Amino acid sequence: MQETDIVVKPRGVMPQGATTLPAAYYTAPDYFQREMDAFFGRMWVCAGRTEQVQVPGQFVVRELVGESLIITSAADGRVHAFYNVCRHRGTKLCTEEAGAFPGSIQCPYHAWTYGLDGRLIGAPHMDEVPHFRREDYPLHRVHADVWDGHVFVNTSANPPPLREQLGDLPSKFTSWRMADLQLGHRIVYDVRANWKLIIQNYNECLHCPNLHPALNKLSHYLSGENEPLHATYMGGRMDLRPGVATLSTDGTCPRAFLPGLGDQDRRRVYYYAIFPNMLLSLHPDYMMVHTLWPIAPDRTINICEWHFDPQELARPDFDASDAIDFWDLTNRQDWGVCELSQAGISSRAYTPGPYSNREDLLYAFDRMIVNLHSLKNEER
Ligand code: FES
Ligand SMILES: [Fe+2]
């Protein structure tokens, strides 16, 4: 497709003085902490997939707002999340990142034992203690819920329902039947950049022709459309160029399209950043999910997964290297510029720079962040 084939829709003009944020938003520990408290400590955070806790006792451990959390499932299939802290003398229960409990969770110190639903079921020598009641010492629970195969946790005391945070996303993405999809590949990236730079980079494709020539060849950077910013997510779609079947190393698609998709969605890729930590990229034949795990103002662990239709995965000749290599290359290009941004923003020479009219989503996201910081300041 020629550049001229793209219909460029008129855009609103940015307000005068619409600039990027001051450096402190990306470098200062107190800004980082406020964002961790207000976003990661209050919102529903995407922690993985039900597939990872499918069998009762299967677990993953996640670090969230400085806390270690165990996510597992009980015999009734319900997903549970707990602080990784023994109720006896506080010992960290589980030191592995993933695995399977043998029907219960046992503390390595004095063998207090908990059911997969968190109940204390064994406490050696505590029977001798007057007034001790096991039911008073379940594992400290964290809220957990599931959207279409994605597991979410929330560490706040009384969170609103997950559905409220997701807004109209569940109905928008029903056709992808995400719960049915299965993991094909996972790469964990350690990105030396602030978590917001990764979200912002994900939501603009002005950089695509320059940074991702391979991507731009398959999907024109000005194609598609963004939605205005929502309180809990932002995103939009891009269109595949004529003759391109999916985002892969050569633009062909060796897999069947996902079974629920209509003609239109087979020609598009949807990119949604679901705050605070999930980047959901829906392709005609696969789903890519990034989850972001900030650990410092200038460092974010970024787990990237590719999920496929189980029928395709089961094929003896299944090979997803075309999709994985394509996005691994693109991911590395992205994280590379995020790290360069972080480095430049950390310089004393940095001053906020002007946004173009095509960076309106980023500006809206920044305004949300600024509001959050001012609200938190008022709370003090
Ligand atoms: S600290 Fe866990 S059993 Fe003692
Ligand atoms: Fe990019």
XYZ file of C-alpha atoms and ligand atoms in Angstrom:
385
model
C 0.000 0.000 0.000
C 1.223 3.502 -0.769
C 1.372 6.179 1.893
C -1.322 8.026 -0.048
C -3.768 5.113 0.317
C -4.139 5.817 4.000
C -7.008 8.093 4.842
C -5.725 10.388 7.546
C -8.564 11.561 9.714
C -8.434 15.120 11.009
C -7.410 15.221 14.636
C -8.072 17.614 17.439
C -5.326 20.119 17.994
C -3.439 19.706 21.226
C -3.769 22.456 23.804
C -0.955 24.962 23.752
C 1.837 23.869 26.017
C 0.980 20.169 25.770
C 4.331 18.721 26.733
C 5.769 15.552 28.158
C 6.070 15.262 31.939
C 8.898 16.568 34.096
C 11.703 14.118 34.809
C 10.623 13.385 38.388
C 7.663 11.363 37.091
C 10.127 8.895 35.640
C 13.021 9.070 38.054
C 11.955 10.088 41.583
C 11.356 7.332 44.147
C 8.480 9.244 45.818
C 6.634 9.614 42.488
C 7.201 5.946 41.810
C 5.863 4.981 45.224
C 2.734 7.099 44.787
C 2.033 5.389 41.471
C 2.621 1.976 42.961
C 0.191 2.746 45.796
C -2.454 4.373 43.641
C -2.337 2.131 40.583
C -0.747 -1.176 41.420
C -1.940 -1.178 45.035
C -5.543 -0.250 44.294
C -6.432 -1.510 40.850
C -6.871 -5.040 39.569
C -3.512 -6.181 38.244
C -3.176 -8.885 35.600
C -1.153 -11.681 37.213
C -1.242 -14.446 34.614
C -3.557 -16.976 33.028
C -5.924 -19.558 34.483
C -3.898 -22.093 32.518
C -1.070 -21.523 35.023
C -3.302 -22.571 37.937
C -5.504 -25.021 36.075
C -4.738 -28.047 38.243
C -5.601 -27.553 41.936
C -2.382 -26.657 43.738
C -0.636 -25.302 40.652
C 0.704 -21.887 41.593
C 2.576 -18.795 40.490
C 4.229 -16.278 42.771
C 4.162 -12.594 41.837
C 5.875 -9.565 43.352
C 3.424 -6.694 43.558
C 3.915 -3.374 45.373
C 6.823 -4.910 47.250
C 4.760 -7.887 48.378
C 5.120 -11.510 47.424
C 1.783 -13.093 46.490
C 0.859 -16.724 45.915
C -1.781 -17.369 43.267
C -3.201 -20.871 43.172
C -6.448 -22.758 42.742
C -8.385 -24.988 45.116
C -10.115 -28.306 44.463
C -13.319 -26.500 43.445
C -11.389 -24.767 40.653
C -11.599 -21.327 42.246
C -8.557 -19.105 41.902
C -7.160 -17.806 45.192
C -4.413 -15.336 46.017
C -2.615 -15.017 49.340
C 0.230 -13.076 50.845
C 3.256 -15.354 50.879
C 3.501 -15.086 54.661
C 3.055 -17.782 57.306
C 0.615 -16.951 60.094
C 2.905 -18.513 62.716
C 6.070 -16.445 62.744
C 5.756 -14.781 59.396
C 8.096 -16.895 57.311
C 7.887 -16.634 53.532
C 6.115 -19.825 52.525
C 7.056 -20.317 48.917
C 10.374 -19.464 47.291
C 9.686 -20.734 43.789
C 8.185 -18.596 41.044
C 5.852 -21.337 39.843
C 5.098 -24.957 40.543
C 2.518 -27.190 42.179
C 1.652 -27.603 45.852
C 0.978 -31.207 46.849
C -2.616 -30.522 47.904
C -1.660 -28.062 50.647
C 0.787 -25.253 51.375
C 3.304 -26.042 54.088
C 5.604 -23.573 55.796
C 9.233 -24.730 55.627
C 9.926 -23.549 59.176
C 7.609 -25.381 61.641
C 5.289 -27.044 59.164
C 2.118 -25.059 59.663
C -0.009 -26.280 56.794
C -2.711 -24.486 54.831
C -5.388 -25.759 52.489
C -5.379 -24.471 48.917
C -8.237 -22.201 49.966
C -5.986 -20.636 52.618
C -7.475 -22.315 55.715
C -4.980 -23.387 58.371
C -5.306 -27.156 58.540
C -2.229 -28.169 60.517
C -0.288 -26.401 63.287
C 2.055 -28.717 65.225
C 1.986 -28.272 69.007
C -0.628 -25.559 68.880
C -3.300 -27.873 70.305
C -1.562 -27.449 73.621
C -2.092 -23.698 73.515
C -5.242 -22.564 75.330
C -7.756 -20.642 73.205
C -5.829 -21.278 70.002
C -8.258 -21.775 67.124
C -7.023 -22.727 63.672
C -9.850 -20.835 62.020
C -8.385 -17.597 63.349
C -5.221 -18.033 61.280
C -5.963 -18.493 57.592
C -3.492 -17.095 55.082
C -3.980 -13.397 54.481
C -6.109 -13.238 51.394
C -5.754 -11.024 48.334
C -8.729 -10.523 46.030
C -8.564 -12.609 42.869
C -10.844 -12.782 39.859
C -10.769 -13.981 36.271
C -11.632 -12.348 32.959
C -11.769 -14.685 29.989
C -8.736 -16.725 31.076
C -6.765 -13.782 32.502
C -6.193 -13.871 36.269
C -6.318 -10.572 38.119
C -5.425 -9.770 41.727
C -6.161 -6.749 43.844
C -4.329 -5.979 47.109
C -6.700 -3.258 48.322
C -9.108 -4.027 51.155
C -12.449 -3.535 49.400
C -11.932 -3.193 45.678
C -14.736 -2.520 43.233
C -15.500 -5.557 41.068
C -13.018 -6.392 38.308
C -15.856 -5.984 35.794
C -16.107 -2.321 36.722
C -12.452 -1.747 35.914
C -12.708 -3.592 32.602
C -15.663 -1.506 31.414
C -16.776 -2.595 27.953
C -13.639 -4.617 27.155
C -15.195 -8.024 27.933
C -17.975 -7.499 25.407
C -15.598 -5.945 22.882
C -13.269 -8.953 22.867
C -15.671 -11.882 23.274
C -14.994 -13.129 19.741
C -11.349 -13.921 20.462
C -12.501 -16.528 23.037
C -9.418 -15.707 25.067
C -10.184 -18.253 27.793
C -9.695 -21.055 25.263
C -6.264 -19.933 24.119
C -3.121 -21.588 25.413
C 0.410 -20.473 26.002
C 2.779 -21.110 23.119
C 5.788 -19.126 24.263
C 6.959 -16.747 26.991
C 9.871 -14.331 27.112
C 10.680 -12.277 30.208
C 12.363 -8.958 29.460
C 14.146 -6.841 32.045
C 13.645 -3.288 30.813
C 15.670 -0.420 32.267
C 12.848 2.066 31.926
C 9.926 3.455 33.876
C 6.705 1.464 33.464
C 4.869 4.485 32.015
C 7.357 4.796 29.164
C 6.513 1.236 28.127
C 2.772 1.973 28.187
C 3.219 5.219 26.284
C 5.448 3.623 23.680
C 2.881 0.844 23.236
C 0.168 3.368 22.493
C 1.775 5.375 19.741
C 2.995 4.236 16.379
C 4.578 7.460 15.173
C 7.828 5.695 15.851
C 6.906 2.683 13.703
C 8.334 3.700 10.301
C 11.631 4.644 11.888
C 12.005 1.965 14.521
C 9.994 -0.965 13.157
C 10.355 -1.071 9.358
C 9.248 -4.729 9.393
C 6.059 -3.903 11.308
C 5.329 -0.884 9.175
C 5.594 -3.065 6.074
C 2.779 -5.272 7.401
C 0.607 -2.645 9.053
C 0.789 1.011 8.109
C 1.532 3.230 11.079
C -1.293 5.621 10.300
C -3.905 2.923 9.681
C -6.600 2.083 12.159
C -8.056 4.162 14.908
C -7.606 4.898 18.601
C -10.366 5.238 21.147
C -10.257 8.240 23.437
C -8.630 7.511 26.794
C -10.827 5.665 29.290
C -10.248 5.877 33.034
C -8.921 2.317 33.149
C -7.632 1.572 29.687
C -6.585 3.016 26.343
C -6.147 1.485 22.965
C -7.222 1.092 19.402
C -6.635 -0.956 16.324
C -4.355 -1.016 13.316
C -5.161 -2.552 9.967
C -3.111 -5.146 8.142
C -1.977 -4.060 4.700
C -3.590 -5.796 1.717
C -2.080 -9.237 1.207
C -0.804 -9.428 4.777
C -2.440 -12.202 6.822
C -1.007 -11.531 10.269
C 1.954 -9.986 12.063
C 4.714 -12.502 11.454
C 8.196 -12.468 9.962
C 6.890 -12.573 6.385
C 3.265 -11.488 6.831
C 1.867 -14.917 5.996
C -0.103 -16.943 8.510
C 0.685 -20.650 8.828
C -2.109 -21.059 11.387
C -5.887 -21.024 11.090
C -7.495 -17.767 12.197
C -9.050 -17.820 15.651
C -12.387 -19.583 15.252
C -14.713 -16.865 16.575
C -13.444 -13.987 14.457
C -15.457 -12.262 11.745
C -13.979 -11.002 8.464
C -13.289 -7.527 9.772
C -11.340 -8.632 12.842
C -9.230 -10.939 10.699
C -7.845 -7.845 9.027
C -6.946 -6.004 12.197
C -4.681 -6.039 15.225
C -6.056 -4.566 18.438
C -3.728 -2.976 20.981
C -5.109 -2.202 24.414
C -3.219 -1.047 27.487
C -5.365 -2.068 30.427
C -4.112 -0.113 33.419
C -2.028 -0.577 35.304
C -0.003 -3.448 33.863
C -1.559 -5.352 30.972
C -0.871 -4.842 27.271
C -3.287 -6.927 25.251
C -2.515 -7.379 21.554
C -5.081 -9.381 19.612
C -4.092 -10.728 16.220
C -6.181 -12.718 13.728
C -4.512 -15.963 14.840
C -2.940 -15.315 18.223
C -3.022 -13.238 21.350
C 0.049 -11.557 22.763
C -0.044 -10.371 26.366
C 2.555 -8.299 28.159
C 2.332 -7.830 31.907
C 4.457 -5.109 33.460
C 6.015 -5.484 36.900
C 7.707 -2.250 37.944
C 10.479 -2.764 40.468
C 12.110 0.675 40.481
C 11.468 4.067 38.857
C 13.837 3.076 36.077
C 13.268 -0.666 35.854
C 10.333 -2.865 34.830
C 10.094 -6.610 34.420
C 8.018 -7.265 31.321
C 6.555 -10.737 30.803
C 5.533 -11.334 27.194
C 3.420 -14.328 26.217
C 2.068 -15.632 22.935
C -1.188 -17.627 23.159
C -2.690 -19.750 20.411
C -5.713 -21.817 19.582
C -5.230 -25.220 21.265
C -6.131 -27.049 18.054
C -3.288 -25.307 16.263
C -0.921 -25.918 19.178
C -1.734 -29.621 19.039
C -0.714 -29.935 15.396
C 2.501 -31.951 15.101
C 3.949 -29.342 12.745
C 2.928 -26.384 14.913
C 5.599 -23.729 14.727
C 4.997 -20.204 15.945
C 8.513 -18.909 15.441
C 7.218 -16.542 12.722
C 5.029 -14.704 15.253
C 7.474 -15.013 18.146
C 10.539 -13.843 16.213
C 8.597 -10.981 14.682
C 7.463 -9.657 18.037
C 10.677 -10.456 19.877
C 12.485 -8.242 17.369
C 9.816 -5.541 17.656
C 9.738 -5.830 21.453
C 13.497 -5.402 21.686
C 13.332 -2.362 19.416
C 10.642 -0.930 21.684
C 12.384 -1.650 24.979
C 15.581 -0.251 23.461
C 14.000 3.150 22.816
C 12.226 3.073 26.169
C 15.658 2.652 27.762
C 17.041 5.489 25.649
C 14.098 7.656 26.744
C 14.763 6.787 30.372
C 18.442 7.647 29.946
C 17.695 10.991 28.302
C 14.946 11.953 30.737
C 17.380 11.250 33.586
C 19.825 13.825 32.200
C 19.922 17.251 33.808
C 19.564 18.647 30.305
C 16.084 17.143 29.918
C 13.127 19.485 29.854
C 9.577 18.489 28.882
C 9.148 18.477 25.103
C 6.100 19.327 22.970
C 3.672 16.634 21.855
C 2.333 16.447 18.306
C -1.398 16.180 17.620
C -0.876 12.464 17.006
C 0.322 11.944 20.556
C -3.018 12.900 22.054
C -3.475 9.579 23.870
C -0.108 9.993 25.552
C -0.981 13.493 26.637
C -4.298 12.239 28.044
C -2.475 9.452 29.876
C -0.016 11.998 31.323
C -2.915 14.159 32.530
C -4.342 11.149 34.317
C -0.989 10.513 35.987
C -0.641 14.158 37.009
C -4.153 14.110 38.501
C -3.339 11.017 40.439
C -0.246 12.628 41.940
C -2.129 15.776 42.883
C -4.904 13.713 44.477
C -2.361 11.746 46.464
C -0.691 14.993 47.552
C -4.049 16.347 48.742
C -4.604 13.183 50.769
C -1.487 13.943 52.793
S 6.914 -19.652 60.770
Fe 5.708 -20.878 59.540
S 5.411 -22.638 60.720
Fe 6.572 -21.392 61.989
Fe 6.892 0.141 18.912
